[in-house]
XYZ file of C-alpha atoms in Angstrom:
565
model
C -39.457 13.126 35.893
C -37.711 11.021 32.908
C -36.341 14.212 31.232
C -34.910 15.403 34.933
C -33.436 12.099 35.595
C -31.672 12.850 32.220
C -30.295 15.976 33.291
C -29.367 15.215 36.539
C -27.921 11.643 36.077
C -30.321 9.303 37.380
C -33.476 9.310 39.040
C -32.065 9.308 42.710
C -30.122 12.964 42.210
C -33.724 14.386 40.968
C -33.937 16.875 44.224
C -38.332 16.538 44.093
C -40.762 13.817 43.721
C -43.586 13.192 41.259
C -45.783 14.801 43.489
C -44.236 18.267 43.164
C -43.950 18.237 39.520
C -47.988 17.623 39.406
C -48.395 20.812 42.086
C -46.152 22.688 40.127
C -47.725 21.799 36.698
C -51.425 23.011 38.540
C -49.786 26.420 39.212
C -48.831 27.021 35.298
C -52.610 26.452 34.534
C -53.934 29.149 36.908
C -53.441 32.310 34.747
C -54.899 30.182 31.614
C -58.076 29.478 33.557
C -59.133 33.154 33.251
C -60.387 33.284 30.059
C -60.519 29.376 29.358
C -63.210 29.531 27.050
C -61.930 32.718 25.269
C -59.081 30.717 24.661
C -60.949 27.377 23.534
C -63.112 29.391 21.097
C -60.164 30.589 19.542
C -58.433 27.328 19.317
C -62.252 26.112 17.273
C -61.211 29.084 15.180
C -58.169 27.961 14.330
C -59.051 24.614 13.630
C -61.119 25.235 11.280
C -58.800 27.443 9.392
C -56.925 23.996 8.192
C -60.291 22.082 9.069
C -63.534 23.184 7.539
C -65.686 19.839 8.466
C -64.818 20.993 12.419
C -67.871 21.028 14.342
C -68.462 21.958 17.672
C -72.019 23.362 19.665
C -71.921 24.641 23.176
C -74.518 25.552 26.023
C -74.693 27.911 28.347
C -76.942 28.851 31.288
C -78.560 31.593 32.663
C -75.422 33.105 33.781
C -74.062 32.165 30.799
C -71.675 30.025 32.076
C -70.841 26.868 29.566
C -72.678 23.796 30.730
C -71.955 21.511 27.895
C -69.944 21.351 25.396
C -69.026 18.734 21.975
C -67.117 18.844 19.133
C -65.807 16.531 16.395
C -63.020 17.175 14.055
C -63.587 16.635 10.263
C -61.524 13.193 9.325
C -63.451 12.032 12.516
C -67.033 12.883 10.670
C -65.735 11.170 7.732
C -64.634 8.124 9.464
C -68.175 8.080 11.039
C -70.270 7.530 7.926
C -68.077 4.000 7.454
C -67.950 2.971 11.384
C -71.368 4.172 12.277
C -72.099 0.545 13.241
C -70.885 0.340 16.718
C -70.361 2.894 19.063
C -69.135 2.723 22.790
C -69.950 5.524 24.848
C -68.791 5.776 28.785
C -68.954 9.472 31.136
C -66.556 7.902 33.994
C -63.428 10.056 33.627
C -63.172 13.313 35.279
C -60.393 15.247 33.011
C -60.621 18.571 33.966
C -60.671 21.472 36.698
C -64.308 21.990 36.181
C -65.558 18.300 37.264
C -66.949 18.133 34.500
C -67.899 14.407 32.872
C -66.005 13.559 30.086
C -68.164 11.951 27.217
C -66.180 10.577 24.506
C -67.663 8.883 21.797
C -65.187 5.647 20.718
C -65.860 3.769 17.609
C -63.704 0.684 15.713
C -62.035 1.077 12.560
C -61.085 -1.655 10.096
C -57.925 -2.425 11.494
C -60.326 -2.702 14.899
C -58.798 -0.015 16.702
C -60.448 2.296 18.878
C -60.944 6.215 17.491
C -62.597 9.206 18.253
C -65.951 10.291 16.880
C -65.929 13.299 19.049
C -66.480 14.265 22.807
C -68.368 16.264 24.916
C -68.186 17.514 28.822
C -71.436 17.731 30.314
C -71.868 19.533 33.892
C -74.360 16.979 34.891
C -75.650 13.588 34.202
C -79.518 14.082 33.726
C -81.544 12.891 30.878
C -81.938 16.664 29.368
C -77.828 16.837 29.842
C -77.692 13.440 27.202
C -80.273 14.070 25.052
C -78.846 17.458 24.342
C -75.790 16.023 23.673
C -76.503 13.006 21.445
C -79.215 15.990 19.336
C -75.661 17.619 18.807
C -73.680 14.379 17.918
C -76.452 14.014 15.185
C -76.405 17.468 14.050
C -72.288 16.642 13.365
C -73.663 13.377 11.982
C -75.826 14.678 9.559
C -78.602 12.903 11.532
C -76.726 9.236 10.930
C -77.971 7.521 13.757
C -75.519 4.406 15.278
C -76.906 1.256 14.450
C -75.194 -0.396 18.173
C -74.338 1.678 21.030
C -73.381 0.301 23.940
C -72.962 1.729 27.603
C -72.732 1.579 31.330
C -75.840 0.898 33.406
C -77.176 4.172 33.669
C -80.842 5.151 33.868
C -80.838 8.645 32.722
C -77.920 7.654 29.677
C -80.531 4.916 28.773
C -83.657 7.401 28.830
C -81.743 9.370 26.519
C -80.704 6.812 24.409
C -84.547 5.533 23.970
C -85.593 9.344 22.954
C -82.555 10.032 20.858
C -81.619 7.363 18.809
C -84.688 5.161 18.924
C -83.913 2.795 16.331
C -80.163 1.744 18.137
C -79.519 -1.348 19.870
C -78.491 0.036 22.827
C -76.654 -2.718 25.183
C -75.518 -2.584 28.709
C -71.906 -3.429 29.683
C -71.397 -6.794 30.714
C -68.758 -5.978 33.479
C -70.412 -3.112 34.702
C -73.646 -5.134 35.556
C -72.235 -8.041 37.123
C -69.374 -6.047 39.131
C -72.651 -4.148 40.790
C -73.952 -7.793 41.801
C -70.955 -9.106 43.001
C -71.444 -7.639 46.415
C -75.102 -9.211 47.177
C -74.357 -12.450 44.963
C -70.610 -13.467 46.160
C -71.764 -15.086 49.364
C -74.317 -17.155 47.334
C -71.917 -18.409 44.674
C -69.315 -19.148 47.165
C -71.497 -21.047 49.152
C -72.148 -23.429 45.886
C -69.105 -23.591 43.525
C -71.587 -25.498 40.927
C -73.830 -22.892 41.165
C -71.759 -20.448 39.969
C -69.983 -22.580 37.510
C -73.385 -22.883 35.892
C -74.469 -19.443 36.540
C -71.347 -18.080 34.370
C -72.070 -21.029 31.696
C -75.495 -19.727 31.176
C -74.585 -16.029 31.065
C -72.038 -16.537 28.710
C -72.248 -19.414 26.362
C -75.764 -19.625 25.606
C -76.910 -19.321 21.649
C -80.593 -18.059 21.786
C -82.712 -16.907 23.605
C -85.388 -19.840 24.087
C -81.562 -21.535 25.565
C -81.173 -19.279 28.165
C -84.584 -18.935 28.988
C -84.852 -22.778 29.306
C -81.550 -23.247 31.151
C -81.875 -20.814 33.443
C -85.548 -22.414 34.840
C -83.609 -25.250 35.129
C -81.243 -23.731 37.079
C -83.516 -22.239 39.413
C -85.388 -25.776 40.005
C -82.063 -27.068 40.361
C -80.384 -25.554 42.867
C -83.703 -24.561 44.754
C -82.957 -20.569 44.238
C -86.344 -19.612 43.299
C -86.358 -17.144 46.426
C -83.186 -15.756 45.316
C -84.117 -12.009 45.030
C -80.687 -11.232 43.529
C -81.115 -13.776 40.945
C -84.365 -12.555 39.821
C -82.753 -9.087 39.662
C -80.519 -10.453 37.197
C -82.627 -12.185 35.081
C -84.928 -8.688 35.079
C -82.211 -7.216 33.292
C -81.041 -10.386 30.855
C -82.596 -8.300 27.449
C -79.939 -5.631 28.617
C -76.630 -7.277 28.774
C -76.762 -11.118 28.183
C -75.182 -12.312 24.693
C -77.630 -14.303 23.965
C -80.394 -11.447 23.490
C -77.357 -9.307 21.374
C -76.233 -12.744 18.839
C -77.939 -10.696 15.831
C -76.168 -7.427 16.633
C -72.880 -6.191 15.418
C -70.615 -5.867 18.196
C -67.118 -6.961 16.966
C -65.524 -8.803 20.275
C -67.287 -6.339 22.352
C -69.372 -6.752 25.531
C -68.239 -4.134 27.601
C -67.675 -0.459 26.894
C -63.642 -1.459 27.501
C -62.795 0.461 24.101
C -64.231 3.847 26.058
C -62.280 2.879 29.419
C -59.226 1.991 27.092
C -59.241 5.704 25.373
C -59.696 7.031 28.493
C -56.568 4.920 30.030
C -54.514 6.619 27.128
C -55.548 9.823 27.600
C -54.771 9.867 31.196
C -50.924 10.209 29.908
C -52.119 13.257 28.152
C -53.995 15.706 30.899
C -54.620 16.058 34.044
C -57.807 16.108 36.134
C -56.825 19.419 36.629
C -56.306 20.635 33.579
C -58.089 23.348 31.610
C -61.008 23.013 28.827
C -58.096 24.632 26.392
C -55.104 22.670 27.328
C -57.300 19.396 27.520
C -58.495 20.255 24.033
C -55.423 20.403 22.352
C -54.199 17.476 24.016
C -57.150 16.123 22.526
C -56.251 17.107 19.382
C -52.436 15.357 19.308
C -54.449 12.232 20.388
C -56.361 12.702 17.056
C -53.855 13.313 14.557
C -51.589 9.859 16.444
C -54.699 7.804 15.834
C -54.757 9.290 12.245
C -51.135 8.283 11.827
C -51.524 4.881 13.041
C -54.344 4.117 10.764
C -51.863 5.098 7.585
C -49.431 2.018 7.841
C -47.581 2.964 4.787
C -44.551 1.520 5.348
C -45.510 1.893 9.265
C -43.303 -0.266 11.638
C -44.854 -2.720 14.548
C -43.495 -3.836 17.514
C -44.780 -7.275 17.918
C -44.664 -7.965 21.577
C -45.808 -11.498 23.512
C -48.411 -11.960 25.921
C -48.382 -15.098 27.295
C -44.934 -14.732 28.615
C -42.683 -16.781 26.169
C -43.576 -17.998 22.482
C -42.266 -21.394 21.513
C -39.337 -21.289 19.112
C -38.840 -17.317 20.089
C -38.730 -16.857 23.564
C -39.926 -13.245 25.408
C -38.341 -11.203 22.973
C -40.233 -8.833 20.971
C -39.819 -8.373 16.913
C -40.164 -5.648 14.454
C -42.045 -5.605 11.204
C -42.307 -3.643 8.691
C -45.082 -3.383 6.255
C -46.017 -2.057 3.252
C -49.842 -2.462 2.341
C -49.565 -1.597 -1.284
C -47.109 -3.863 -2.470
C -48.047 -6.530 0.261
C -45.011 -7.090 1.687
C -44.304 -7.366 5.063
C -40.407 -7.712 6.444
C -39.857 -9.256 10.220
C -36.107 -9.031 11.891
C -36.680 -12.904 12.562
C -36.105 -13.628 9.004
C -38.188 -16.425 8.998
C -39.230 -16.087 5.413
C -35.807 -16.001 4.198
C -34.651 -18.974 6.639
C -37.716 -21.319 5.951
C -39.084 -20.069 3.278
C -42.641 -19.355 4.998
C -44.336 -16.422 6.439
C -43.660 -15.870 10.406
C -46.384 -15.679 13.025
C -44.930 -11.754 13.867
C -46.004 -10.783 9.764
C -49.121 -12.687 10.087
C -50.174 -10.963 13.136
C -49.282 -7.701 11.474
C -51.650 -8.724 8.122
C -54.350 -9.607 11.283
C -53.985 -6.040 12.599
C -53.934 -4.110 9.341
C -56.702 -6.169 8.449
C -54.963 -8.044 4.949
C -56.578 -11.033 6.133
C -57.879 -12.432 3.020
C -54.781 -14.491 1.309
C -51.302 -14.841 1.585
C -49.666 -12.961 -0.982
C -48.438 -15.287 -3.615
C -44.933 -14.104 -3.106
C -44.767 -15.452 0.102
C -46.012 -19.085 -1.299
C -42.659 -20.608 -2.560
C -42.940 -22.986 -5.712
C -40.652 -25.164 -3.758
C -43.466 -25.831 -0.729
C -46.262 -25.991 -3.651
C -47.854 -29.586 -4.793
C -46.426 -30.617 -8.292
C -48.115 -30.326 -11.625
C -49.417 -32.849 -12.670
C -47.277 -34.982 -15.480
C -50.433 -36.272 -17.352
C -52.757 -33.657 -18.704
C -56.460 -35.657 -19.925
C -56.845 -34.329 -23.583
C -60.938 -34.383 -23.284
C -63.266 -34.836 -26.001
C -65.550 -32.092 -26.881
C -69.140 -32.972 -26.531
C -71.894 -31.859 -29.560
C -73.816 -29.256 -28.595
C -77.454 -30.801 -27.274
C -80.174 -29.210 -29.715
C -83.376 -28.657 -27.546
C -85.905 -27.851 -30.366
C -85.592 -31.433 -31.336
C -84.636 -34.895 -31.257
C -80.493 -35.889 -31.890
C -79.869 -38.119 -35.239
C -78.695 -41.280 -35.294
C -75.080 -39.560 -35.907
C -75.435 -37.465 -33.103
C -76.442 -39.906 -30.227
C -73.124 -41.959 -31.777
C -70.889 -38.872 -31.685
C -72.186 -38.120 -27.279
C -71.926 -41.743 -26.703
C -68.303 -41.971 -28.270
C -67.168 -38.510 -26.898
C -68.674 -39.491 -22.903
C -66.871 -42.950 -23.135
C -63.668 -41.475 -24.401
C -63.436 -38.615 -21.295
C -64.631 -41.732 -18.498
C -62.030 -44.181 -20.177
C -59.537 -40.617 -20.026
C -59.955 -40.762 -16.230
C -59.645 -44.136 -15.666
C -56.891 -43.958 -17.668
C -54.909 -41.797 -15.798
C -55.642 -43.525 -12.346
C -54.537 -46.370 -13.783
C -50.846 -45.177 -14.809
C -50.252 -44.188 -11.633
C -49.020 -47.885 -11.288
C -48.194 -51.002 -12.234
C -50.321 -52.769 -10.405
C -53.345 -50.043 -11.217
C -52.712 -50.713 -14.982
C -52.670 -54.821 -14.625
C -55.893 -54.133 -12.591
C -57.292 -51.973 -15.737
C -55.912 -54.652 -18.226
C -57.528 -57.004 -16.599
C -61.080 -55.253 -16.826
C -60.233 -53.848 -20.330
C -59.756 -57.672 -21.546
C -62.770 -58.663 -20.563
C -64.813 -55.721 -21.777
C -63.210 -56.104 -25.072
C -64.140 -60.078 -25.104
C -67.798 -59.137 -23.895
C -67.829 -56.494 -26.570
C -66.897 -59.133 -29.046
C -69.341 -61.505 -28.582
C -72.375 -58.899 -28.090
C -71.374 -58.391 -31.595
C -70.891 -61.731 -33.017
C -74.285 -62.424 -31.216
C -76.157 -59.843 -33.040
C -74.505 -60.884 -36.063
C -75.812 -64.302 -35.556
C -79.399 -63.081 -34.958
C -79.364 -61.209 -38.420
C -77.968 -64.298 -40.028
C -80.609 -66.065 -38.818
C -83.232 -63.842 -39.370
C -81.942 -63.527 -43.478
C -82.169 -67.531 -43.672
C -86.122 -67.370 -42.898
C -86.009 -64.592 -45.198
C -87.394 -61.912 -42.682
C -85.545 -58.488 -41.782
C -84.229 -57.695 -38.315
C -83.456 -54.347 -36.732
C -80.188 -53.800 -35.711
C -80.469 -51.819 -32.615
C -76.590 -50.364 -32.551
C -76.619 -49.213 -35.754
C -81.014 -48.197 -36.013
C -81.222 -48.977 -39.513
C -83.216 -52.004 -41.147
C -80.818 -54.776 -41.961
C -81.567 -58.119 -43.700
C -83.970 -59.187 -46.600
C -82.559 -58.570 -50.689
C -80.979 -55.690 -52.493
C -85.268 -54.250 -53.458
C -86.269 -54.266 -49.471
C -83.002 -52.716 -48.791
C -83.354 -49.731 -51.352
C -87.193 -49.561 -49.888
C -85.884 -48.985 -46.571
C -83.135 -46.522 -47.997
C -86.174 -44.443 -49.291
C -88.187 -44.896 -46.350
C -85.372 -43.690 -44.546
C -84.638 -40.962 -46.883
C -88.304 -39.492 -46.381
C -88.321 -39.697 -43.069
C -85.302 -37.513 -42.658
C -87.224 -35.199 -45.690
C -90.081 -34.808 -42.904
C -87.720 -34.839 -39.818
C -86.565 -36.870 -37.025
C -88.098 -34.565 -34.311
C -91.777 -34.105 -35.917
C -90.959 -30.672 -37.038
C -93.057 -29.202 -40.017
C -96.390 -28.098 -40.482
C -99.050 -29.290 -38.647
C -101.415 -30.291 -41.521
C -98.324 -32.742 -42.596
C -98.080 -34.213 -39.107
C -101.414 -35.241 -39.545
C -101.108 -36.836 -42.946
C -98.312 -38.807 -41.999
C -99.467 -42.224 -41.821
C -97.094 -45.839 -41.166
C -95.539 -47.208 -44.144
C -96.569 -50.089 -46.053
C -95.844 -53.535 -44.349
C -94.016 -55.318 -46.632
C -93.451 -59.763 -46.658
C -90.637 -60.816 -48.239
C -90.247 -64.602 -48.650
C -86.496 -63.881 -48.202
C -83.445 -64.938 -51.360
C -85.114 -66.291 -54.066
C -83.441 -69.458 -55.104
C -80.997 -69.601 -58.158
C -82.806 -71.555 -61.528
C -78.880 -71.631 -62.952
C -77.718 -75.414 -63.517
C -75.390 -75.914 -60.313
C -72.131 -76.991 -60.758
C -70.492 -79.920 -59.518
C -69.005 -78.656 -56.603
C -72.417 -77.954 -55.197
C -74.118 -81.865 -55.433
C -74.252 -83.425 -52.233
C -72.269 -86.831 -51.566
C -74.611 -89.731 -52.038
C -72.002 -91.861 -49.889
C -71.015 -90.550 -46.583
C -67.823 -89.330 -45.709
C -66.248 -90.823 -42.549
C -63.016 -89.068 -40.621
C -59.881 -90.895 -41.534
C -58.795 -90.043 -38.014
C -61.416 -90.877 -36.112
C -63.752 -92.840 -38.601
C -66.375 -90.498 -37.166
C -69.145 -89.451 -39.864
C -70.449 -86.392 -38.269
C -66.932 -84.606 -39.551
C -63.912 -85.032 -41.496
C -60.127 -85.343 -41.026
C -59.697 -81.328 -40.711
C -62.339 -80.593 -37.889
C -61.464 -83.799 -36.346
C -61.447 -83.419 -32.308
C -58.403 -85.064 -32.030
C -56.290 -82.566 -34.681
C -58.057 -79.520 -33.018
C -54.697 -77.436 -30.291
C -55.450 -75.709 -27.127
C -56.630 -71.543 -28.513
C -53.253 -69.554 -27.830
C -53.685 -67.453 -24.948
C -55.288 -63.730 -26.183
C -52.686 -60.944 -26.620
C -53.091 -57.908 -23.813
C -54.656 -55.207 -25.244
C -53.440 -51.689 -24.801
C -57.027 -50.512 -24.838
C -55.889 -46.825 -23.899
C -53.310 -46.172 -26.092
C -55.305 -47.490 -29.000
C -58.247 -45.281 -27.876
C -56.244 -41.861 -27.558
């Protein structure tokens, strides 16, 4: 009717209606109906000229009249062996003169559109009339059974199912079910909106199993519905349809066989009801090779359209993008990217549907949105590698302490420039771990001193070395140093030497030995007191006098970083 409004002006001057296009379009088909299936077995012959993987198995009865029919076209074989994870089968579209059930079996590729994994036409709906076709969809298959399936709510399809493919999860439609109840539950949910508020909650939000089962009892005791026959028919069938029983089971943003009512929406626009086997068939066909092209979106153009009426910031108008999947770039008549410098929603929704979901090509991420570098790279100090067949030396545990101090004091470093108020706060604490520092040293140094005056020896614990006593006790220690490291700091050796090692001689030393040389003058003590000619004080002279003695000068700052890197 669009091609005669063409050629007669406009619609109004066509001289017929829709109507007699469709009677006239019955009356071309009559001669073809003759030999229908001479002509469809011919068409399977040519196929498979250009398409050896075509596959096709037909039944006949006594008469030897066909009864059932299916075939599958190679790419769609191929494409099987990926999807064969969820299938959606549906017999509720009469295409042809016959009557005959149309079985199509729908699957979803990776860009989750719908596509064919072949079709059948069955002349009835019995058990025997399934199970011979789902035998021949596995014979096509190469006996790959579908790991979902999901259906109407049909008794003989699931029979079939169960002797067929008895390892599927085979699922009822959703819709299907509760469209059947709406009839015998409507009055009952209209009667109590909370009811059925919490009926659809528990139908379709639930997580597990042991949820539904405990929320719907609660329901029941609720509401007071225990008598509710229709209610108890639906819960008969929850392991059938209800999410909750399916959670575990692949079907992508599918619970109810929509994808087979969608195909079958589409291919309305190709036949007729009327139609023949033949003509249906290579309708079928053109359907086939159009899903083909629009999985190959090689430079393919989209038409993004909205659907909630009007899109903030571009109104009801649709745009076109253009993508190219190998070189990731994707071009959208809003020129967003160009304008702002960022990636539209129209190209994103494209990447969605092509399925290029995983990152944003790098491209389309503009140095100019990007976070800085950073101005201060840390220059870290490599560690020494930790031996594990024995203990670290004394130079080793000094070289890890150093290098883990230096790489902390980096970091707090580089906070700390960020400011000047961060680096007066870091002065601060860097002054006062310097002073502490400071007199932790002056304080051991005091102990050793100390410890020399009553003549004994001290270890010096930040250094692990013998300190103290005269030049003999130090060249002992030297050599007992020296064959310790001969035998080895971690024990290693023999085992016979282990054992033989034994302490080392505990040696007394009555510290300096005082000098016999005549002492000198400057050396005799004072027989008369000497008083402070300040103060007149005798506990100390003119030059440690109290009064002589200034306030310390205030410490310098520090620049504890810059000194350390």
């Amino acid at each position: 009717m669009s091609i005669m409004a063409e050629l007669y002006g406009k619609l109004a001057n066509v001289p017929y209606v829709t109507k007699d296009v469709s009677n006239f379009m019955a009356t071309i088909d009559v001669p073809e109906t003759q030999q229908d299936m001479s002509l469809l077995l011919a068409e399977f012959d040519k196929v498979k000229k250009d398409d050896p993987q075509f596959f096709s198995k037909i039944d006949v009865d006594h008469d030897h009249r066909v009864r059932r029919i299916f075939w599958v076209d190679g790419p769609a074989r191929a494409a099987y062996k990926l999807y064969s994870d969820c299938l959606s089968f549906d017999t509720t579209y009469m295409t042809n003169m016959y009557i005959m059930p149309f079985a199509p079996f729908i699957g979803i590729n990776r860009y989750g559109q719908s596509i064919q994994l072949g079709c059948g036409f069955l002349k009835n709906e019995k058990v025997e009339d399934f199970v011979w076709l789902f035998e021949a969809f596995l014979e096509a298959m190469d006996g790959l059974h579908p790991t979902n399936i999901i259906t109407d709510q049909d008794g003989a399809m699931r029979s079939a199912i169960l002797a067929t493919f008895p390892n599927s999860c085979h699922r009822n439609c959703r819709w299907h079910i509760m469209h059947n109840f709406q009839p015998v539950l409507g009055n009952d949910m209209a009667k109590n909106e909370d009811l059925r508020r919490e009926f659809n909650e528990i139908i379709d939000h639930n997580m597990t199993e042991d949820e539904f089962e405990r929320r719907w009892a609660e329901m029941i005791i609720k509401y007071n519905v225990g008598d509710n026959t229709h209610l108890a028919d639906v819960y008969d069938l929850r392991s059938s349809f209800v999410p909750a029983y399916f959670r575990d089971s692949f079907f992508p943003f599918l619970q109810t066989t929509t994808r087979s009512e969608g195909f079958n929406a589409v291919l309305k626009r190709y036949v007729r009801p009327h139609n023949s086997l033949v003509h249906f068939f290579k309708q079928y066909m053109k359907l086939q090779e159009k899903i083909e092209v629009a999985e190959d979106v090689e430079g393919h153009l989209f038409d993004v359209v909205p659907i909630i009426g009007s899109v903030y910031g571009y109104g009801k108008r649709s745009y076109r993008v253009e993508a190219y999947m190998q070189e990731s770039t994707y071009t959208c008549e809003c020129s967003k990217i160009k304008r702002d410098g960022l990636l539209c929603c129209h190209a994103l929704r494209v990447m969605a549907q092509v399925g290029a979901v995983g990152y944003i090509p790098l491209h389309y991420i503009l140095p100019r949105w990007q976070m800085p570098p950073e101005d201060i790279v840390t220059q870290k100090v490599d560690l020494p590698d930790v031996p594990s067949d024995r203990k670290l030396s004394i130079k080793e545990r000094k070289l890890i302490r150093y290098g883990t101090l230096c790489n902390d004091f980096t970091n707090i470093a580089k906070v700390a420039s960020e400011s000047d108020k961060s680096k007066a706060i870091a002065d601060k604490y860097m002054l006062a771990l310097s002073n502490e520092l400071k007199s932790m040293k002056f304080s051991e140094a005091a102990k050793r001193k100390a410890k020399q005056k009553k003549g004994g020896h001290v270890e010096d614990t930040s250094k692990g070395e013998f300190v103290g006593g005269n030049a003999n006790q130090k060249r002992k220690n030297t050599e007992q140093t020296s064959n310790r490291d001969f035998v080895g700091d971690d024990g290693q050796g023999s085992a016979s030497q282990q054992h033989n090692i034994r302490d080392p001689t505990v040696t007394r030393t009555k510290g300096r030995p005082g000098e016999k040389r005549k002492k000198s003058g400057l050396h005799i003590k004072s027989t008369k007191p000497v008083k402070c000619s300040g103060c007149g004080s005798e506990n100390h002279t003119l030059a440690s006098c109290p009064s002589k003695l200034s306030t310390a000068p205030e410490p310098t700052e520090i620049n504890f970083f810059r000194n350390m890197v």
